[in-house]
Structures are given as C-alpha cells and as structure tokens.
Coordinates of C-alpha atoms in Angstrom, one line a residue:
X1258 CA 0.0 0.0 0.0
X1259 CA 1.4 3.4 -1.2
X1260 CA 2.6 5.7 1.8
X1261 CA 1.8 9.7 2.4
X1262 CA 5.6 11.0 2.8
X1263 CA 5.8 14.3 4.3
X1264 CA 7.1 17.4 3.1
X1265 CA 9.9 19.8 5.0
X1266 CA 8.1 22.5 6.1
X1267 CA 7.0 25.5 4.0
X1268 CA 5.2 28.5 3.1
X1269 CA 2.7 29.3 0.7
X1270 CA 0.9 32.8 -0.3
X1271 CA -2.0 32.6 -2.6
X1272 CA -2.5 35.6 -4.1
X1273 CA -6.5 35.5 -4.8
X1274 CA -6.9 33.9 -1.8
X1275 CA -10.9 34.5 -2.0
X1276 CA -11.5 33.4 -5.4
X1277 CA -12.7 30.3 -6.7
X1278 CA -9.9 28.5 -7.4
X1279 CA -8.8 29.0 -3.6
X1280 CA -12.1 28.1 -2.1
X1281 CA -13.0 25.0 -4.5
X1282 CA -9.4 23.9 -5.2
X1283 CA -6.1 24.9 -3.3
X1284 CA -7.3 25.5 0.5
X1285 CA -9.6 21.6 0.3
X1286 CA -6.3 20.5 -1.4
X1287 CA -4.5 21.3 1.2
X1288 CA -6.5 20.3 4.2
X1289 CA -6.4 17.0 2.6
X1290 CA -3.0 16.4 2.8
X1291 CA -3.1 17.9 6.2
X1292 CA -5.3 14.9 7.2
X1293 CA -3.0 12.7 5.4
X1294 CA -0.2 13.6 7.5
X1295 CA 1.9 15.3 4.7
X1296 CA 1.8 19.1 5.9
X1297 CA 3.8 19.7 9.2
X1298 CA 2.3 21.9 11.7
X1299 CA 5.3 24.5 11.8
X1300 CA 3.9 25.0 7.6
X1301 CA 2.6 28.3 7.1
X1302 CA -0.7 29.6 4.9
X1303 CA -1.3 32.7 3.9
X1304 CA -4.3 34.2 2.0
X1305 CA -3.9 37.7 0.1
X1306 CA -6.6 40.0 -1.3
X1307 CA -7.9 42.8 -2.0
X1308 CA -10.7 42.4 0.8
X1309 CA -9.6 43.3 4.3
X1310 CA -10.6 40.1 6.3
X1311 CA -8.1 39.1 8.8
X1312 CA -7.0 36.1 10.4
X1313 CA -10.6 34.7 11.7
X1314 CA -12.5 36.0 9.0
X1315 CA -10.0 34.0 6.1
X1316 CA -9.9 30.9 8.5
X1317 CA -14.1 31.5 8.3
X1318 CA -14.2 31.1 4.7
X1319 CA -11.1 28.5 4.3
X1320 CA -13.3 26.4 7.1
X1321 CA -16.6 27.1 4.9
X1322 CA -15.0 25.7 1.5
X1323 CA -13.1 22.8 2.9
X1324 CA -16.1 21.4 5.0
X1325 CA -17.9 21.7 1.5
X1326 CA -15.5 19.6 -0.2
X1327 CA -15.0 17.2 2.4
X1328 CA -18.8 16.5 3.4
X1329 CA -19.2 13.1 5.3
X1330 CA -15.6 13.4 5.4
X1331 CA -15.5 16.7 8.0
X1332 CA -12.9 16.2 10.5
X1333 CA -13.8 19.2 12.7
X1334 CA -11.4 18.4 15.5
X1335 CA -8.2 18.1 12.4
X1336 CA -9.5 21.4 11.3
X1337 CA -8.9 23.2 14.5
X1338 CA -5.6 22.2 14.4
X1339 CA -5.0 22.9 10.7
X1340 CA -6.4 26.3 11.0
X1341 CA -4.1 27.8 13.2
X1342 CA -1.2 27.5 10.1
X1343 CA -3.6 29.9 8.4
X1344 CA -3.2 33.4 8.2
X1345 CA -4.4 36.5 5.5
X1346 CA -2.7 39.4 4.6
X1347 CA -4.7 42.3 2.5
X1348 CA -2.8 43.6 -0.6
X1349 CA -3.6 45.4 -3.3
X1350 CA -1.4 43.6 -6.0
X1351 CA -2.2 46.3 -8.5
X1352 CA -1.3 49.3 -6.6
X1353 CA 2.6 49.6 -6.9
X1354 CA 2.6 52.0 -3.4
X1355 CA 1.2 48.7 -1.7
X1356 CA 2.5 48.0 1.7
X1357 CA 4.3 44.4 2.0
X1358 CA 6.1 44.3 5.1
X1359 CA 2.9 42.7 6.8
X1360 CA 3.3 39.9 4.3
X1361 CA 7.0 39.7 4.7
X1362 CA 6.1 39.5 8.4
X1363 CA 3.8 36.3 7.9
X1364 CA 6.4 34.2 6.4
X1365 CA 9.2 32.1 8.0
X1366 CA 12.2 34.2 8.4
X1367 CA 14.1 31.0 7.7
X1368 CA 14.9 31.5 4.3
X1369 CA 15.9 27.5 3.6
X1370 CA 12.4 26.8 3.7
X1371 CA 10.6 26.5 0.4
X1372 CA 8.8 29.5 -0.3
X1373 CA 5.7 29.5 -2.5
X1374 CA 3.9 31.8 -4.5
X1375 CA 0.7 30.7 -5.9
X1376 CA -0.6 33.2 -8.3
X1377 CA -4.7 31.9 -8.6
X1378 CA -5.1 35.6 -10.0
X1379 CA -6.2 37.0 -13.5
X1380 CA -3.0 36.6 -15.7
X1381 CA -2.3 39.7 -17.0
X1382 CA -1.2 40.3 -13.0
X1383 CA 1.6 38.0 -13.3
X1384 CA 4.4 40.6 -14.0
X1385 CA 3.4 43.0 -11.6
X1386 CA 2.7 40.6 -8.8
X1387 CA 6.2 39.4 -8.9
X1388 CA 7.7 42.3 -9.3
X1389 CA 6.4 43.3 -6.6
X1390 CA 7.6 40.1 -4.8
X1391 CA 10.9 40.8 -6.0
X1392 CA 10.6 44.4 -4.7
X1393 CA 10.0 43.3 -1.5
X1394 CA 12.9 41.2 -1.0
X1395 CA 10.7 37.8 -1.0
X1396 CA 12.0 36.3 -4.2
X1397 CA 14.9 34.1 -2.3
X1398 CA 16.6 31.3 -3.6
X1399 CA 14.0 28.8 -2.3
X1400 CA 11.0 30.6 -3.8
X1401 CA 8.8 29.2 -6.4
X1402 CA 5.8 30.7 -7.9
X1403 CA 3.3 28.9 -9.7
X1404 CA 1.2 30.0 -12.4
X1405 CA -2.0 29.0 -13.5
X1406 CA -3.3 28.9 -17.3
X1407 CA -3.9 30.7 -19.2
X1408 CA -0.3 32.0 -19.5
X1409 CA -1.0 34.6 -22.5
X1410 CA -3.7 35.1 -24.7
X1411 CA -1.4 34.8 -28.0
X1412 CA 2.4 34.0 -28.4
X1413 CA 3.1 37.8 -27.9
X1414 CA 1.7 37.8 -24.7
X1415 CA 3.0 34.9 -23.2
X1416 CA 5.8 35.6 -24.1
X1417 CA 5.5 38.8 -22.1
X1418 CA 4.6 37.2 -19.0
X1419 CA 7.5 34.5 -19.6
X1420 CA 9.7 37.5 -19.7
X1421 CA 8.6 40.0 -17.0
X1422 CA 8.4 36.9 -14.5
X1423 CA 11.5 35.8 -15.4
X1424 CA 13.1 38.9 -14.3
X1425 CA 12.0 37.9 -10.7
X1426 CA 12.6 34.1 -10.6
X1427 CA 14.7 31.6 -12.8
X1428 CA 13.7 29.1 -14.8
X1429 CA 14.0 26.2 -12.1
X1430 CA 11.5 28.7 -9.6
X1431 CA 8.8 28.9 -12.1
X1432 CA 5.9 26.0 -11.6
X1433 CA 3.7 26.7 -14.9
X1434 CA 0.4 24.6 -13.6
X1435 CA -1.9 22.3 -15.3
X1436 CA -4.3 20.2 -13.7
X1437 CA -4.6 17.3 -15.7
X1438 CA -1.1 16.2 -15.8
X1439 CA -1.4 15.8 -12.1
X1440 CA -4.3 13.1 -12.7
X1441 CA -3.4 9.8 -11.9
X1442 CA -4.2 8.3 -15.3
X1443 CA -2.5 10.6 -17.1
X1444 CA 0.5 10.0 -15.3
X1445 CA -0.3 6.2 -16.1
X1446 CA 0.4 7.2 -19.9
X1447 CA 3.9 6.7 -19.4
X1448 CA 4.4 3.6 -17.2
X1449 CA 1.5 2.4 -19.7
X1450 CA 3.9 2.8 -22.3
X1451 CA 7.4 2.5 -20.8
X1452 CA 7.3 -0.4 -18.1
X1453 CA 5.0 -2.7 -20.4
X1454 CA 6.8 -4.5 -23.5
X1455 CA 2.8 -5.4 -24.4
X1456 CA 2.4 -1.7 -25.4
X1457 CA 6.0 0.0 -26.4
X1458 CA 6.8 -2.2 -29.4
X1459 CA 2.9 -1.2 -30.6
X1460 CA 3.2 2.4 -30.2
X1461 CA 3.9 3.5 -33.3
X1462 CA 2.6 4.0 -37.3
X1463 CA 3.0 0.9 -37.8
X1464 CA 0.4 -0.8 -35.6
X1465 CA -1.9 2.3 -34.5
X1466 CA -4.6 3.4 -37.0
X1467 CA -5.2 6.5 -35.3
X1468 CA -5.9 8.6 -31.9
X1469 CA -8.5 10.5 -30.3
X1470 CA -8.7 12.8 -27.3
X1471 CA -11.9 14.4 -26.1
X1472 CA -12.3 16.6 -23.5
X1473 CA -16.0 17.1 -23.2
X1474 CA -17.9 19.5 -21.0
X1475 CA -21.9 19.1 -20.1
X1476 CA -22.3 22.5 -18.9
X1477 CA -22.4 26.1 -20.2
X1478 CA -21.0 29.5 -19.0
X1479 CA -20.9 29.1 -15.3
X1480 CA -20.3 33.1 -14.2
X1481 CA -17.1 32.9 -16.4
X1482 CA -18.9 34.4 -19.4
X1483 CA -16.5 37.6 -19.8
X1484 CA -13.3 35.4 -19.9
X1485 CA -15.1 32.9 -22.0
X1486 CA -16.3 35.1 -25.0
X1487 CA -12.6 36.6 -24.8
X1488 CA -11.1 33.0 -24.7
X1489 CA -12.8 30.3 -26.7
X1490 CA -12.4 26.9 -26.7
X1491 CA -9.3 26.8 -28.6
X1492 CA -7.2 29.1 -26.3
X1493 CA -9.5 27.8 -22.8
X1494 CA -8.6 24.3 -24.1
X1495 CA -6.2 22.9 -26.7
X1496 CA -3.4 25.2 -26.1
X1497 CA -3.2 23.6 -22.6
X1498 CA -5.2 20.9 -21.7
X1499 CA -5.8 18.7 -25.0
X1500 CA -2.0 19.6 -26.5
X1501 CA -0.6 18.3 -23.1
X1502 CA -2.2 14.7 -23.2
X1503 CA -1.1 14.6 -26.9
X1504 CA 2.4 15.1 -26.1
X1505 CA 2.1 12.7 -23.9
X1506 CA 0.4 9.9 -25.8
X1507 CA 2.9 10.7 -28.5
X1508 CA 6.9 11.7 -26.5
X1509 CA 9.7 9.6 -27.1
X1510 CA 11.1 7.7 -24.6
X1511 CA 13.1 9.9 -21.8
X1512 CA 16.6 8.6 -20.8
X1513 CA 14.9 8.9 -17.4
X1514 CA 12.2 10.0 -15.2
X1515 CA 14.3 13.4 -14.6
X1516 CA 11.8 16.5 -15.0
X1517 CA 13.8 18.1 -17.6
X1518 CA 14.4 14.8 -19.8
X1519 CA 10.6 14.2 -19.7
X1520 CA 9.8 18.4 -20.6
X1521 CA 12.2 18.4 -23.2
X1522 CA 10.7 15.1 -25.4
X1523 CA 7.4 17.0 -24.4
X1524 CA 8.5 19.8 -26.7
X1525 CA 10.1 17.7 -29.6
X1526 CA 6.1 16.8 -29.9
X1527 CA 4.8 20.3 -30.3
X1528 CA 7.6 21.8 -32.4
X1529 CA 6.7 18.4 -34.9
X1530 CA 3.0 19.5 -35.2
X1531 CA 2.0 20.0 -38.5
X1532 CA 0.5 23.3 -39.4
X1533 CA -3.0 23.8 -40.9
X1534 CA -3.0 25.4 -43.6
X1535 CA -6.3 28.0 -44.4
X1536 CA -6.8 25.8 -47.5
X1537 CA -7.3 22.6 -45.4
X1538 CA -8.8 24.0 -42.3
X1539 CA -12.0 24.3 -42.9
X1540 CA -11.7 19.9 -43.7
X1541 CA -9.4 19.5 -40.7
X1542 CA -10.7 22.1 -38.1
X1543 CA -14.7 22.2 -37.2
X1544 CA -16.1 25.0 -34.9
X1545 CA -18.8 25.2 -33.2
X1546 CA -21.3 27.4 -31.3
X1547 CA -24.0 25.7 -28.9
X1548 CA -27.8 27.2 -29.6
X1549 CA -30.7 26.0 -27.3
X1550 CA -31.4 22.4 -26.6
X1551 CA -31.7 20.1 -23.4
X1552 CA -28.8 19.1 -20.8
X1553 CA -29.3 16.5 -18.5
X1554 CA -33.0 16.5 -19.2
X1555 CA -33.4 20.1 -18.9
X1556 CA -34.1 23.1 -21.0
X1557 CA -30.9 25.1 -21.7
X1558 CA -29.9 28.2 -23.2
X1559 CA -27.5 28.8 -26.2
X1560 CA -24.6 31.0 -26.1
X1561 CA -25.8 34.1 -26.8
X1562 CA -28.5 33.5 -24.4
X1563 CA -26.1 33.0 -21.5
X1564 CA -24.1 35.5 -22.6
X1565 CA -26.5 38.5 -23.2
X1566 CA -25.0 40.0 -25.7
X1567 CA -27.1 42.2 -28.0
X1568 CA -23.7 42.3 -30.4
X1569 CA -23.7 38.6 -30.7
X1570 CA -20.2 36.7 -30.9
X1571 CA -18.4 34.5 -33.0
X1572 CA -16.6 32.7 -30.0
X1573 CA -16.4 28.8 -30.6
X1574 CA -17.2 26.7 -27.6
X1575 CA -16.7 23.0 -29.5
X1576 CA -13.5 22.4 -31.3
X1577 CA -12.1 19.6 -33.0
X1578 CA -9.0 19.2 -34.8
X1579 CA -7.3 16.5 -37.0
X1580 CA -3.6 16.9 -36.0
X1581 CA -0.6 15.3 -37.5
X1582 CA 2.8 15.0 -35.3
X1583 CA 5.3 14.8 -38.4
X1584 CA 7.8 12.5 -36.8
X1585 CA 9.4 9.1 -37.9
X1586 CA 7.2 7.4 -35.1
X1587 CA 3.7 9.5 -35.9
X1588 CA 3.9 10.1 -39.4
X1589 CA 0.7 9.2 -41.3
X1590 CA -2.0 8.7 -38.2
X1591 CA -4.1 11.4 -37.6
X1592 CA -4.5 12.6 -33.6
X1593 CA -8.0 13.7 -33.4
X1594 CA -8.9 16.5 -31.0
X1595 CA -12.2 17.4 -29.8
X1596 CA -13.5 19.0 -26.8
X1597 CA -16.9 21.8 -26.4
X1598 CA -19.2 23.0 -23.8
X1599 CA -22.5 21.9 -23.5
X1600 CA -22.4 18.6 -24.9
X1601 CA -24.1 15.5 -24.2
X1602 CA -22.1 14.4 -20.8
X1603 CA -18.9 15.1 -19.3
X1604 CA -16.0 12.9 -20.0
X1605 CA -12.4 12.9 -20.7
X1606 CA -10.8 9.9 -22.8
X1607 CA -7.4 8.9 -24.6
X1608 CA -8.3 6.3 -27.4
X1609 CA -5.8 4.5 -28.7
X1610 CA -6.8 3.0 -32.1
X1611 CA -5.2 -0.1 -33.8
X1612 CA -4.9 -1.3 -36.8
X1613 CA -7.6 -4.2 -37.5
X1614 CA -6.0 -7.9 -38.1
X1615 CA -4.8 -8.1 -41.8
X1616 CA -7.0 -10.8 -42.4
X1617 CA -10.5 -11.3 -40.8
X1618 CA -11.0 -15.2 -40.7
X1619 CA -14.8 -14.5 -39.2
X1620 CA -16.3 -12.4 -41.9
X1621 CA -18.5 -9.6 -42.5
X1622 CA -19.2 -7.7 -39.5
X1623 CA -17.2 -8.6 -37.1
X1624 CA -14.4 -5.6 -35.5
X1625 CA -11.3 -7.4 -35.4
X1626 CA -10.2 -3.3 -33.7
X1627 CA -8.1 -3.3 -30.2
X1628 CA -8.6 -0.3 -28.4
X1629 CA -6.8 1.3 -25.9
X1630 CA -9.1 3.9 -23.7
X1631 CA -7.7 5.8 -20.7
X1632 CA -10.5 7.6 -19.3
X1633 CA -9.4 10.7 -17.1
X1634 CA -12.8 11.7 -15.8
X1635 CA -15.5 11.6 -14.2
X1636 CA -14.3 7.6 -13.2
X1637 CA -10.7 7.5 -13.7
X1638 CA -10.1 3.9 -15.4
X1639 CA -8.1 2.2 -18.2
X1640 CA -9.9 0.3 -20.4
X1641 CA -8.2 -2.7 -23.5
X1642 CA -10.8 -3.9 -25.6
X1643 CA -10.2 -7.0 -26.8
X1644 CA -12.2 -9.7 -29.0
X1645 CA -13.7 -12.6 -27.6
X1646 CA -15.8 -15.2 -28.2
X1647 CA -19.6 -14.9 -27.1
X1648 CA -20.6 -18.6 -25.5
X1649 CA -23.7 -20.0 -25.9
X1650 CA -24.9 -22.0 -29.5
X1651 CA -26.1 -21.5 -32.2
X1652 CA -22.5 -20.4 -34.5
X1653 CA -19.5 -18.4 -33.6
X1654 CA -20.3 -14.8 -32.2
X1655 CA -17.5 -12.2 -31.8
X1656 CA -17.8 -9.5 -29.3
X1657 CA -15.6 -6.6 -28.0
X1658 CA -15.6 -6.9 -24.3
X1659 CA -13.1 -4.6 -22.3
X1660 CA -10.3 -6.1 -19.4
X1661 CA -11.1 -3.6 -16.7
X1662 CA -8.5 -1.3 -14.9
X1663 CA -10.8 0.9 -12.0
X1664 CA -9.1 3.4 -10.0
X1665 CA -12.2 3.3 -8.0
X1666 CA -12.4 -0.9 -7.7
X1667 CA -8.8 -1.3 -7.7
X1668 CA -7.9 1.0 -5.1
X1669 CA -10.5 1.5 -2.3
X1670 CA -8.3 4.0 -0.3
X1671 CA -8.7 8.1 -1.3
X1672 CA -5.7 9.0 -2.7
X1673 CA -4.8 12.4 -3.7
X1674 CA -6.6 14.6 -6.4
X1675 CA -4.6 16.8 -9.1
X1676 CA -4.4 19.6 -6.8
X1677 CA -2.8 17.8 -4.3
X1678 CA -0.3 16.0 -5.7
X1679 CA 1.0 19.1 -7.9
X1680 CA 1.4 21.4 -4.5
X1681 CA 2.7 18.6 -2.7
X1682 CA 5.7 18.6 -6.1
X1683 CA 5.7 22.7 -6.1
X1684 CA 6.8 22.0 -2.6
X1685 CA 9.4 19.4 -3.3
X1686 CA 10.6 21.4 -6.5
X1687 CA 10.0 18.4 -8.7
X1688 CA 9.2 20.2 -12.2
X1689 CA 8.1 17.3 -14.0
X1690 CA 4.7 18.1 -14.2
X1691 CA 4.6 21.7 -15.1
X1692 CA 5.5 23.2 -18.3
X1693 CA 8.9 25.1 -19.2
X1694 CA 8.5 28.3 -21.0
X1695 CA 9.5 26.6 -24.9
X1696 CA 6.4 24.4 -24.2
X1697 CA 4.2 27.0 -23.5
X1698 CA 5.6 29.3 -26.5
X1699 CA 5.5 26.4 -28.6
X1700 CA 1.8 25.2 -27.9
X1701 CA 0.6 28.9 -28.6
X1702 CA 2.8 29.4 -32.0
X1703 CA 0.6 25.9 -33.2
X1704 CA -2.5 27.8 -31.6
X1705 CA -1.7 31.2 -33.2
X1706 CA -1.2 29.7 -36.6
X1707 CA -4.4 28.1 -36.2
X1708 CA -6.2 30.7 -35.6
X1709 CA -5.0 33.0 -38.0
X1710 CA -6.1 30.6 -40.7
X1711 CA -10.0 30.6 -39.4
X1712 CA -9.7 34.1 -40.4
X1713 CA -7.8 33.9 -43.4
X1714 CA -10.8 31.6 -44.5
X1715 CA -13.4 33.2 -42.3
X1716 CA -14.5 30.0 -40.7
X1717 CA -17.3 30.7 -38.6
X1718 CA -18.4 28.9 -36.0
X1719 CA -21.3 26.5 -36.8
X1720 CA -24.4 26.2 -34.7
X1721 CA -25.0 22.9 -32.2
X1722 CA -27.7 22.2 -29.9
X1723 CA -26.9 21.8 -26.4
X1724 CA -27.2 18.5 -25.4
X1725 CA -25.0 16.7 -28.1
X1726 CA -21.9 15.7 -29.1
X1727 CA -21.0 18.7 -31.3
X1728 CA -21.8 20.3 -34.9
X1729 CA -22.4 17.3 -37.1
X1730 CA -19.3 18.5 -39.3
X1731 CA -17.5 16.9 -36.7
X1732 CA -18.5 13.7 -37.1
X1733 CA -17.9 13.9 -41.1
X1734 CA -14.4 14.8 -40.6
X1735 CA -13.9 11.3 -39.5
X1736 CA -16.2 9.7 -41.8
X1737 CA -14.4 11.3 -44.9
X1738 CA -11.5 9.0 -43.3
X1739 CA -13.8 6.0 -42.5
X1740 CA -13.7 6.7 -38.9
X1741 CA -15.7 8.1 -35.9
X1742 CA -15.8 9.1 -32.4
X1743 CA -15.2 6.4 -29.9
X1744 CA -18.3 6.1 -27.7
X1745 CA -18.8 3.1 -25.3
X1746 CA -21.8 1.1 -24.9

C-alpha cells in the first residue's frame, strides 16, 4: 500500500486567496494532505486579497469551503488544528505603493524553507505581482511561484509574461500549472507505455490506426462568461489541456524519469505539429457554437442567451482538430482532438486505435479493432478492448468486451486529487509536471497559426444544440477518413 511522505516544512501565499480556485481547489487540497499527514504543523498559509478580512474571517471562509468539499468526510477536530497555520494578509497587488512588510512578516524568516507563491489571480497580474515580490525582497533562492493557465492570450503575450516573470525568478523557480497532468491516469500514460513490452513495441505508425482525445464538458458559461467570450475553446482548451495529453500519448522515450528529460521530449512533440494550412482548415478544423437544446433532461440556453450580448459573438465553444505530429514514429496517423461546452455528458478519454487484423477469418461484421481507452474523468479507469468469443450455440459470435483497470475498484483507499499531488511537487521542486517556457511558447505558435487561418478563411463557428456531441461537421471529418468518435456502450 502506497505511503503519504511528508514534506519539510513550508510556506505558501495565494495571491487570490478568495476566489474560486482557492475556495473550490487549493485551500480543500491542502487540508487534505493535512489529514493525510503530509503538511507539518510549523507549515505556514497565507491568503492575500484585496478584501480586508483578517486572520478569523480567512480561517471562516477557508473552514466554509473545505467542510464543503469534504462532506461526510468533516474532520472538525483536524481542522482546529489545521487552521491555526492559516493566516491572511490584504494587498492590493495592483497598486505599486502597496505595503508588503505585513506579508513579509507572515512568512518564515528562515529563508531555507521552500517558499511558495501561488498566483490563482487573472493573468495579465503576473508581472506586476512578482515584481512586486521581488521588490519586497521575498524572491529568495528557495521561492517558487506557480502559475496558472492561461499564461497569455497569444504567443506575444506569453511571451511577455514569460519575460517579465522571469526577471524575478529563474527558470527552475517557475511552476507553470496544469491540472490534468497531475491526474493519476495521465500520469499512467507513461508507465502504460514504458514499463509494459505489451504496449511500447505497438506504439507506433506501424500498428496504430489513429488517436482520439476528447475533452467534453456538459455544462455552459458558469459566471465565467466575460473570460469565456474573450477566450474560446481553442485558447480555454487545446493550447493547454488537449495539446498536453497529446504530447504525452505521443513523446519519445526519456533517458529517465528526470523532470527536464521528460519536458524536453514534451517539446520535440509540439515543435513536430504540422501546421494547418487556411486551404485545409476548414476539412481539418470544425467550430462550433451551442444554440438552445436540453442538458441532463433540462431546457438550456444557447450562447448568446447566456451571454446577453445584443452584439452577438463569434466565439467557438466546440472544437475539433485533425492533427498530425510529423515524426518518424507518428507520421501518417491522424490525432483527433475534440472538446466543447454543452455537450451531451462530461468525459475525458485517450483512445488509442489499432490497426484491424490483416485478415479477418470471421467475416462480415465482425471488429477485429483493439482499443486502448484511458478515461481521465468523471471515473478515472483504463480500459483494452479485446475480441472474444460470445458462448452460448447457435455459430461463432465475436464481441468486443473490455479487461477492466478501475481506480475506483482497484484501489478503495482516497488518494490524492490533481491539486494535491502538484502542490505537494511545487513543494518538493520536482518540475516534471509543469511546463517550461519553450512548451508554453510552442503550444501557442501551433494555436496562433491556427487561428489565423480561421480568419484567413473566415470559418465561422457552426451552430449545435446543447445537449450533443457537437456540430455534425464533426463527425464527417472522421467519416471522410472511415472513422468516428469512440463512444462506449
């Protein structure tokens, strides 16, 4: 049975320490591995905002949003002790005459300590947050800061933000955050691939037929309507989310599990995506746009609706993309990428496609097609269909049945969510799941080029009714190729 290992002691500032990423996220994150034993006592939290709360009235809100997250769970007597490693300082990250000494007072004078700064803020307050940090003379050589996506809007900006943060912290200080890579299947990708002989000698052109990744979403604006309509699904999305699990579905072996060997084969895969051209994007790129329809058996609104605008928008909120990585290993198998708002359920999948038996002994009708389905949410699992035969009499039936890997059946103990596990490595430094600055640059030049040829060709988005799997253009892309979207049962 896998052991909680402690961490040295540390501090950590959340800047945005009353938004929703802190309430539904980082603060539950960390109580749990507080109850698992991980965080020692002498550990210090701090909250920052604008609002002018204090000690009791931060501990009131962290208590509020972890007791929500834990339900059943509520340890009230743990909590009492946890709480008293919780503190709040109120700053004003965007006035430069701001007074930091109170903050600089809250941490461990004990500079050995690591030292985190957790930026949960909008991102165009990156730069002038650690700036300030650095200002202040709390940017010392055991500091981190971690930043959440989006890290830009564009290349240009990004690389801004790289820049002006950079002037602060080094490379090695600078946790670029994204929650799925701390999942546990995802992370499964690679000893998937690199401690089983049955798949590494398979995963290639020659016996994969193709791959699809689909990150789908059952539910519409959600208050983030102003970021959304600026965003899109291609920039909310791909450039993070969906281009990370293609990397690493598709790397190169690392010499070793070192964070910088694993980043660095992360970034061949980006800088060998093909670009889409505006001549073929319109056959290898659908957008989409949900309009009214029913979710879960309910009426829901379209797009516009939800975002009451009398201007209307163009903003896509479905996506999918045939990509090609142009490698010796990749070369010739489509990576289909797909993920939207409001579609029929919410669900995350890796499908790994092979190539049907060269000759089918058991005639018409019968898939002779392994698959190869990781399944990241909502009930993380990993999934190889294989062919078997049906019993009973009456001839010989074929059916694809599935040999079952549950996280939920196979282990019964909680173990830690994204959230945890990346603060408990942003403590330990371990970079190996965060992004260097070349990835990030390299996933938005892809993005960038992307976009600018939906408006070389004036691709609009086209309309979809909440409630289903996307515009049906999407499903022709992959039946021009004789393929379609994996869905089970």
């Amino acid at each position: 049975m896998a052991k909680f290992v402690p961490v040295d002691p540390f501090d950590i500032v959340i800047f945005g320490g009353t938004g929703d990423l802190s309430k539904r996220k980082l603060l539950p994150a960390l109580f749990h591995r507080w109850l698992d034993g991980q965080i020692p006592p002498n550990s210090t939290i701090v909250g920052s905002a604008r609002s002018d709360l204090g000690d009791a009235g931060y501990r009131t809100l962290a208590r509020e949003a972890c007791e929500a997250a834990s339900g059943k769970d509520w340890d009230a007597a743990e909590w009492a002790k946890f709480e008293t490693i919780i503190h709040y300082t109120a700053i004003d990250a965007t006035d430069p005459s701001a007074d930091w000494a109170a903050l600089s007072r809250q941490l461990e004078t004990e500079t050995a300590r690591p030292r985190v700064f957790y930026l949960a803020t909008s991102p165009h307050l990156y730069v002038d947050i650690c700036r300030a940090i650095g200002k202040a003379g709390l940017a010392c050589e055991t500091a981190r800061v971690v930043l959440e996506k989006p890290i830009g809007t564009d290349l240009e900006s990004a690389r801004a933000i790289n820049n002006g943060v950079g002037e602060v912290f080094s490379e090695r200080q600078v946790f670029r955050i994204d929650h799925y890579l701390g999942k546990e299947t995802v992370q499964n990708l690679m000893v998937l691939r690199f401690a089983n002989m049955l798949f590494e000698p398979l995963w290639s052109h020659n016996y994969i037929d193709h791959v699809q990744i689909t990150v789908a979403e059952n539910l519409g604006l959600e208050g983030r309507a102003d970021y959304y309509d600026r965003s899109g699904a291609l920039r909310d999305m791909v450039q993070n989310h969906l281009l990370q699990l293609l990397c690493l579905t598709a790397m190169e072996p690392p010499n070793d599990m070192g964070d910088d060997e694993i980043r660095t084969e992360k970034i061949k895969v980006l800088n060998a995506l093909g670009e889409i051209s505006p001549k073929q994007v319109k056959k290898q790129t659908v957008r989409g746009q949900y309009t009214a329809g029913m979710s879960g058996g309910k009426p829901a609104k379209g797009y516009l609706e939800e975002l009451s605008s009398a201007t209307g928008s163009n903003t896509e909120t479905f996506v999918a993309v045939k990509a090609e990585v142009k490698n010796w290993r990749w070369a010739g198998v489509p990576f289909y990428l797909r993920t939207g708002k409001r579609m029929s359920s919410r669900h995350s999948d890796i499908v790994i496609q092979f190539k049907a038996a060269p000759h089918n002994i058991f005639g018409q009708g019968v898939d002779s097609v392994n698959r190869l389905v990781i399944r990241l949410q909502p009930d993380e699992a990993v999934r190889l269909f294989v062919q078997i035969k049906e019993p009973g009499p009456g001839g010989l039936r074929v059916k694809s049945l599935p040999l079952n890997l549950s996280y939920a059946e196979s282990f019964t103990l909680r173990y830690p969510d994204a959230y945890e596990r990346l603060l408990m490595d942003i403590v330990r430094g371990n970079l190996s799941l965060f992004m260097r600055r070349e990835e990030v640059e390299a996933a938005w030049r892809w993005v960038d080029s992307l976009i600018e040829s939906w408006e070389t060709s004036s691709y609009e988005p086209e309309a979809y009714a909440a409630g289903t799997d996307g515009p049906l253009s999407a499903a022709m892309m992959l039946d021009r190729d004789g393929r379609s979207w994996w869905k089970e049962g």
